Coordinates of C-alpha atoms and ligand atoms in Angstrom, one line a residue:
M844 CA -16.5 -20.9 5.8
K845 CA -19.4 -21.6 3.3
A846 CA -20.4 -18.7 1.1
H847 CA -23.5 -18.1 3.1
A848 CA -22.2 -18.6 6.6
T849 CA -23.7 -16.2 9.0
E850 CA -21.7 -13.8 11.3
E851 CA -22.8 -15.9 14.3
Q852 CA -21.4 -19.0 12.7
V853 CA -18.1 -17.3 12.0
H854 CA -18.0 -16.0 15.5
A855 CA -18.8 -19.4 17.0
V856 CA -15.9 -21.0 15.0
C857 CA -13.5 -18.3 16.1
E858 CA -14.5 -18.9 19.7
R859 CA -13.9 -22.6 19.4
I860 CA -10.5 -22.0 17.9
E861 CA -9.5 -19.6 20.6
S862 CA -10.8 -22.0 23.3
L863 CA -8.4 -24.6 21.9
G864 CA -5.6 -22.1 22.6
Y865 CA -5.0 -20.9 19.1
R866 CA -5.5 -17.5 17.5
A867 CA -8.4 -17.1 15.0
H868 CA -8.2 -14.6 12.1
A869 CA -11.5 -14.0 10.4
I870 CA -10.6 -12.5 7.0
P871 CA -13.7 -11.5 5.0
G872 CA -13.6 -11.9 1.2
A873 CA -15.9 -11.2 -1.7
Q874 CA -17.3 -14.7 -1.7
R875 CA -16.8 -16.0 1.8
T876 CA -14.9 -15.5 5.0
A877 CA -11.8 -17.5 5.6
I878 CA -10.6 -18.1 9.2
G879 CA -6.9 -18.5 9.5
I880 CA -5.6 -20.3 12.5
T881 CA -2.2 -19.5 14.0
G882 CA -0.4 -20.3 17.2
N883 CA -0.2 -24.1 16.6
K884 CA 3.2 -25.6 17.2
G885 CA 2.8 -28.9 15.3
A886 CA 0.1 -30.1 13.0
F887 CA -3.3 -28.6 13.9
E888 CA -5.8 -31.1 15.2
P889 CA -9.2 -29.9 13.7
G890 CA -11.3 -32.1 16.0
T891 CA -14.9 -31.4 15.5
L892 CA -14.3 -28.0 13.8
E893 CA -15.2 -29.4 10.5
E894 CA -18.6 -30.4 11.8
M895 CA -19.6 -27.0 13.0
S896 CA -22.3 -25.2 11.1
G897 CA -21.1 -22.9 8.3
V898 CA -17.8 -24.6 8.0
Q899 CA -16.9 -25.6 4.4
E900 CA -13.6 -27.4 5.1
V901 CA -10.5 -27.4 7.2
I902 CA -7.3 -27.0 5.2
Q903 CA -3.7 -27.5 6.4
V904 CA -1.4 -24.9 5.1
S905 CA 2.1 -26.3 4.6
K906 CA 3.8 -23.0 3.5
P907 CA 5.7 -20.9 6.1
Y908 CA 3.4 -18.0 5.4
K909 CA -0.2 -18.7 6.1
L910 CA -2.5 -15.7 6.4
V911 CA -1.0 -14.0 3.3
S912 CA -1.4 -17.2 1.2
R913 CA -4.2 -18.1 -1.2
D914 CA -4.5 -21.4 0.6
V915 CA -6.2 -19.5 3.4
K916 CA -8.0 -16.9 1.3
E917 CA -8.6 -17.6 -2.3
D918 CA -10.0 -14.4 -3.6
D919 CA -8.1 -11.2 -4.0
T920 CA -8.0 -8.8 -1.1
V921 CA -9.5 -5.4 -2.0
I922 CA -8.6 -2.5 0.2
R923 CA -11.2 0.3 0.2
F924 CA -11.3 3.7 1.8
T925 CA -14.5 5.2 3.3
G926 CA -15.7 8.4 1.6
S927 CA -13.6 7.7 -1.5
D928 CA -13.6 5.6 -4.6
A929 CA -9.9 4.9 -4.1
S930 CA -8.9 1.2 -3.7
F931 CA -6.2 -1.3 -4.1
G932 CA -6.6 -4.8 -5.4
G933 CA -9.9 -4.5 -7.3
R934 CA -10.5 -3.7 -11.0
D935 CA -9.4 -0.1 -10.6
L936 CA -5.6 0.3 -10.3
G937 CA -4.4 2.1 -7.2
I938 CA -2.4 5.0 -8.5
V939 CA -0.1 6.8 -6.0
A940 CA 1.8 9.9 -7.0
G941 CA 3.6 12.7 -5.3
P942 CA 7.0 14.0 -4.3
C943 CA 9.6 12.0 -2.5
S944 CA 9.5 14.4 0.4
I945 CA 7.1 17.1 1.5
E946 CA 9.2 20.2 1.3
S947 CA 6.7 23.0 1.8
R948 CA 3.0 23.6 1.7
E949 CA 3.3 25.3 -1.7
Q950 CA 5.4 22.5 -3.2
A951 CA 3.0 19.8 -1.9
F952 CA -0.2 21.6 -3.1
T953 CA 1.2 22.4 -6.5
I954 CA 2.0 18.7 -7.1
A955 CA -1.1 17.3 -5.5
E956 CA -3.3 19.5 -7.7
R957 CA -1.6 18.2 -10.8
I958 CA -1.7 14.5 -9.9
A959 CA -5.4 14.8 -8.9
K960 CA -6.2 16.4 -12.2
A961 CA -4.5 13.4 -14.0
G962 CA -6.7 10.9 -12.1
A963 CA -4.5 9.7 -9.2
R964 CA -6.4 8.8 -6.1
F965 CA -3.5 8.7 -3.7
F966 CA -1.0 11.3 -2.8
R967 CA 2.4 10.2 -1.5
G968 CA 5.1 12.3 0.3
G969 CA 7.6 11.6 3.0
A970 CA 7.6 13.5 6.3
Y971 CA 10.2 11.2 7.8
K972 CA 12.8 10.2 5.3
P973 CA 15.2 7.3 5.5
R974 CA 18.3 8.9 4.0
T975 CA 21.6 7.3 3.3
S976 CA 23.5 10.3 4.6
P977 CA 22.7 11.7 8.1
Y978 CA 23.5 15.2 6.6
A979 CA 20.8 14.9 3.9
F980 CA 17.3 16.4 4.3
Q981 CA 15.5 14.2 6.9
G982 CA 11.9 15.4 6.3
M983 CA 9.6 18.0 7.8
G984 CA 8.2 15.7 10.5
E985 CA 4.8 16.6 11.9
D986 CA 4.6 19.8 9.8
G987 CA 4.8 17.6 6.7
L988 CA 2.0 15.4 8.1
R989 CA -0.2 18.4 8.6
I990 CA 0.3 19.5 5.1
M991 CA -0.7 16.0 3.8
A992 CA -3.9 16.1 5.9
E993 CA -4.8 19.5 4.3
I994 CA -4.2 17.9 0.9
R995 CA -6.6 15.1 1.7
D996 CA -9.3 17.8 2.7
R997 CA -8.6 20.0 -0.3
F998 CA -8.3 17.4 -3.1
G999 CA -10.1 14.3 -1.7
L1000 CA -6.9 12.3 -2.2
R1001 CA -6.0 9.5 0.3
I1002 CA -2.6 10.0 1.6
I1003 CA 0.4 7.6 2.1
T1004 CA 3.5 8.4 4.1
E1005 CA 6.3 6.5 5.7
A1006 CA 6.6 5.6 9.4
L1007 CA 10.4 5.4 9.9
D1008 CA 10.4 4.0 13.4
E1009 CA 8.3 3.1 16.4
E1010 CA 8.7 6.6 17.7
S1011 CA 7.0 8.2 14.7
L1012 CA 4.5 5.5 14.0
H1013 CA 1.6 6.7 16.1
L1014 CA 1.9 10.2 14.9
V1015 CA 2.0 9.0 11.3
A1016 CA -1.0 6.7 11.9
D1017 CA -3.0 9.7 13.3
Y1018 CA -2.7 11.6 10.1
T1019 CA -2.3 9.2 7.2
D1020 CA -4.7 6.8 5.3
V1021 CA -1.9 4.3 4.4
I1022 CA 1.2 3.7 6.5
Q1023 CA 4.3 3.1 4.3
I1024 CA 7.0 0.7 5.6
G1025 CA 10.1 1.4 3.6
A1026 CA 12.5 -1.1 2.0
R1027 CA 15.1 -0.6 4.8
N1028 CA 12.5 -1.6 7.4
M1029 CA 11.0 -4.6 5.6
Q1030 CA 12.6 -6.9 8.2
N1031 CA 12.2 -4.6 11.2
F1032 CA 10.1 -7.2 12.9
S1033 CA 9.2 -5.1 16.0
L1034 CA 7.9 -2.3 13.7
L1035 CA 6.0 -4.8 11.6
K1036 CA 4.3 -6.2 14.7
K1037 CA 3.4 -2.7 15.8
V1038 CA 1.7 -1.7 12.5
G1039 CA 0.0 -5.1 12.7
R1040 CA -1.7 -4.0 15.8
L1041 CA -3.1 -0.9 14.2
R1042 CA -6.2 -1.0 12.0
K1043 CA -5.0 1.0 9.1
P1044 CA -3.8 -0.2 5.7
V1045 CA 0.0 -0.7 5.3
M1046 CA 2.1 -0.4 2.2
L1047 CA 5.1 -2.7 2.7
K1048 CA 8.0 -2.1 0.4
R1049 CA 10.2 -5.0 -0.7
G1050 CA 13.7 -5.0 1.0
M1051 CA 16.6 -4.3 -1.3
A1052 CA 17.8 -7.9 -1.1
A1053 CA 14.6 -9.7 -0.1
T1054 CA 13.5 -12.9 -1.7
L1055 CA 9.9 -13.5 -2.5
E1056 CA 9.5 -15.7 0.6
E1057 CA 11.1 -13.1 2.9
F1058 CA 8.8 -10.5 1.4
L1059 CA 5.7 -12.5 2.1
M1060 CA 6.9 -13.5 5.6
A1061 CA 7.4 -9.8 6.4
A1062 CA 3.7 -9.2 5.4
E1063 CA 2.8 -12.3 7.5
Y1064 CA 4.1 -10.5 10.5
I1065 CA 1.6 -7.7 10.0
L1066 CA -1.4 -10.0 9.3
S1067 CA -0.5 -12.3 12.2
E1068 CA -1.2 -9.3 14.5
G1069 CA -4.7 -8.9 13.1
N1070 CA -4.1 -6.2 10.4
Y1071 CA -5.2 -7.8 7.1
E1072 CA -4.9 -4.7 4.9
V1073 CA -1.5 -4.9 3.5
I1074 CA -0.4 -3.7 0.0
L1075 CA 2.9 -5.1 -1.2
C1076 CA 5.2 -2.8 -3.2
E1077 CA 8.0 -3.9 -5.6
R1078 CA 10.6 -1.1 -5.7
G1079 CA 13.6 -2.8 -7.2
V1080 CA 16.4 -4.9 -5.7
R1081 CA 20.2 -4.6 -5.7
T1082 CA 22.0 -6.4 -8.5
F1083 CA 25.3 -6.0 -10.4
A1084 CA 23.5 -4.0 -13.0
D1085 CA 24.5 -0.4 -12.6
H1086 CA 22.6 1.4 -15.4
T1087 CA 19.7 1.8 -13.0
R1088 CA 19.6 2.6 -9.2
N1089 CA 18.0 -0.8 -8.6
T1090 CA 16.8 -3.6 -10.8
L1091 CA 13.0 -3.5 -11.0
D1092 CA 11.9 -7.1 -10.6
L1093 CA 8.6 -7.2 -12.5
S1094 CA 8.4 -11.0 -12.4
I1095 CA 7.6 -10.8 -8.7
V1096 CA 4.2 -9.4 -9.6
P1097 CA 2.7 -12.7 -11.1
A1098 CA 4.8 -14.7 -8.6
V1099 CA 3.1 -12.9 -5.7
Q1100 CA -0.3 -13.0 -7.3
R1101 CA 0.0 -16.8 -7.6
L1102 CA 0.8 -17.3 -4.0
S1103 CA -1.0 -14.5 -2.2
H1104 CA -4.3 -12.7 -2.2
L1105 CA -2.7 -9.4 -1.2
P1106 CA -2.5 -6.5 -3.8
I1107 CA 0.9 -5.7 -5.2
V1108 CA 1.9 -2.3 -6.7
V1109 CA 5.1 -1.3 -8.5
D1110 CA 7.3 1.7 -7.8
P1111 CA 9.3 2.4 -11.0
S1112 CA 10.8 5.6 -9.5
H1113 CA 13.0 3.9 -6.9
G1114 CA 13.1 0.8 -9.1
T1115 CA 15.0 2.6 -11.8
G1116 CA 16.2 5.8 -10.2
K1117 CA 16.1 7.5 -13.6
R1118 CA 13.4 9.9 -14.8
N1119 CA 13.6 8.6 -18.4
K1120 CA 12.8 5.1 -17.4
V1121 CA 9.8 5.7 -15.2
T1122 CA 7.2 5.8 -17.9
P1123 CA 8.4 2.7 -19.8
L1124 CA 8.6 0.7 -16.7
S1125 CA 5.2 2.0 -15.5
R1126 CA 3.7 0.7 -18.8
A1127 CA 5.4 -2.7 -18.3
A1128 CA 4.2 -2.9 -14.6
V1129 CA 0.6 -2.4 -15.7
A1130 CA 1.0 -4.9 -18.5
V1131 CA 2.4 -7.5 -16.1
G1132 CA -0.7 -7.2 -14.0
A1133 CA 0.3 -4.9 -11.1
D1134 CA -2.5 -3.7 -8.9
G1135 CA -1.2 -0.1 -9.0
L1136 CA 1.8 2.2 -9.3
M1137 CA 3.7 4.5 -7.0
I1138 CA 5.3 7.3 -8.9
E1139 CA 7.4 10.2 -7.7
V1140 CA 6.3 13.5 -9.3
H1141 CA 7.8 17.0 -8.8
H1142 CA 7.1 20.3 -10.5
D1143 CA 10.7 21.4 -10.0
P1144 CA 12.8 18.3 -9.7
D1145 CA 16.1 20.1 -10.2
H1146 CA 15.5 21.8 -6.8
A1147 CA 13.9 18.8 -5.1
L1148 CA 15.3 18.1 -1.6
S1149 CA 15.3 14.3 -2.3
D1150 CA 15.1 12.0 -5.4
G1151 CA 14.8 14.8 -7.9
I1152 CA 16.6 12.8 -10.6
Q1153 CA 14.0 10.1 -10.6
S1154 CA 11.0 12.4 -10.3
I1155 CA 8.9 13.0 -13.4
F1156 CA 7.3 16.3 -14.3
P1157 CA 3.5 16.7 -13.9
N1158 CA 3.1 16.8 -17.7
Q1159 CA 5.0 13.5 -18.0
F1160 CA 2.7 12.1 -15.4
D1161 CA -0.4 13.2 -17.5
E1162 CA 1.0 11.3 -20.5
L1163 CA 1.9 8.3 -18.3
M1164 CA -1.7 8.1 -17.1
N1165 CA -3.0 8.3 -20.7
Q1166 CA -0.8 5.5 -21.7
I1167 CA -1.5 3.1 -18.8
R1168 CA -5.2 3.8 -19.2
Q1169 CA -5.0 2.1 -22.6
I1170 CA -2.9 -0.8 -21.4
A1171 CA -5.1 -1.4 -18.4
A1172 CA -8.2 -1.7 -20.6
I1173 CA -6.7 -4.6 -22.6
L1174 CA -6.4 -6.5 -19.3
H1175 CA -9.9 -5.5 -18.2
R1176 CA -8.5 -3.3 -15.5
N1177 CA -9.2 0.4 -15.1
V1178 CA -7.3 3.6 -14.4
Q1179 CA -9.8 6.1 -13.0
E1180 CA -10.6 9.3 -14.6
P1181 CA -10.0 12.6 -12.7
K1182 CA -12.6 13.5 -10.1
I1183 CA -11.8 17.0 -9.0
Q1184 CA -13.1 18.1 -5.7
E1185 CA -14.0 21.8 -5.7
P1186 CA -12.6 23.9 -2.8
K1187 CA -14.8 24.0 0.2
T1188 CA -16.6 27.3 0.3
Q1189 CA -16.8 29.0 3.6
P1190 CA -20.3 28.4 5.2
A1191 CA -22.5 31.4 4.9
V1192 CA -22.5 33.3 8.2
A1193 CA -25.9 34.2 9.5
K1194 CA -26.4 37.9 9.7
A1195 CA -26.7 39.2 13.2
G1196 CA -30.0 40.5 14.4
R1197 CA -32.1 38.0 12.3
Ligands
LIG2114 C1 10.3 6.3 -0.7 O1 9.2 5.8 -1.1 O2 10.5 7.5 -0.8 C2 11.4 5.4 -0.2 C3 12.3 5.9 0.6 O3 11.3 4.2 -0.7 P1 12.1 2.9 -0.4 O4 11.8 2.5 1.0 O5 11.6 1.9 -1.4 O6 13.6 3.2 -0.7
LIG2115 MN1 12.1 8.7 -2.8

């Protein structure tokens, strides 16, 4: 649509598209609204669409992914959160930090306080864990979600947690600000369709052996159902290299940014699996232009119930934030300063008899 197209014009174009038997996806951008059209079997016949008021042009998208592509929406998608200055995809980097798993209230609060004091705006933590062994800690379930919700209230952090399956999805969605879809579920198409029907941001992690096209097609599943708020996450892929848990593929960041308007963040914790490599690869991720980072932090990693060996200490996270703040500035990006929310004081109780 043209930059100044009105809401009525957008609506009229969507109605025309739907009346032709297609699905219309109005995706607002900073400059203008793009309307993606899906559901066409062969070439789309634009008819008189191009003549409707407010329409700039009708473009045929030849790529297999459409709604995620820059052909449909040129400007970057920025995902914002009401009541918070947290975002993904804008000038500010989206910094996510926290433990691999929520283990207890005390553990989660201790870590959340430290990462908030360092300037992170998002707290991560698994309540439902995809573990290689069925005998390993599987997560606290709903109790873990409740703890995360308390952390949002106490520290003003937005929270991110994984939905492991369709069964836990709605419960997770009730509590969280961002739904994480893990690497092992990147091609769980029925789960992708289900999160696509929700109206809540989704962080989609790259599958362990997924190509760029497969990664974008997985995101397309979510957008095709009407949820346009997807954050991609590079978390390393399997290669023959065995000095790290996975091989962090930083080259996918500019590759994604060339093709797609969606934000992409980097997870150097799962990407390397080694505490001593998390900070260097975080610096590199910011330098390569990532829209954010996802970092596992634990105050007592030797006793962590999952991923202790790749979790950094809170003081290492402080230093990491200092370093990436300087790197981001060179690229005219920004790592936000801490904004500490004071604990809510109990409302004064009116004295009886007055
Ligand atoms: C996680 O973030 O803790 C996780 C399990 O990640 P991934 O799906 O990338 O392995
Ligand atoms: Mn983990």
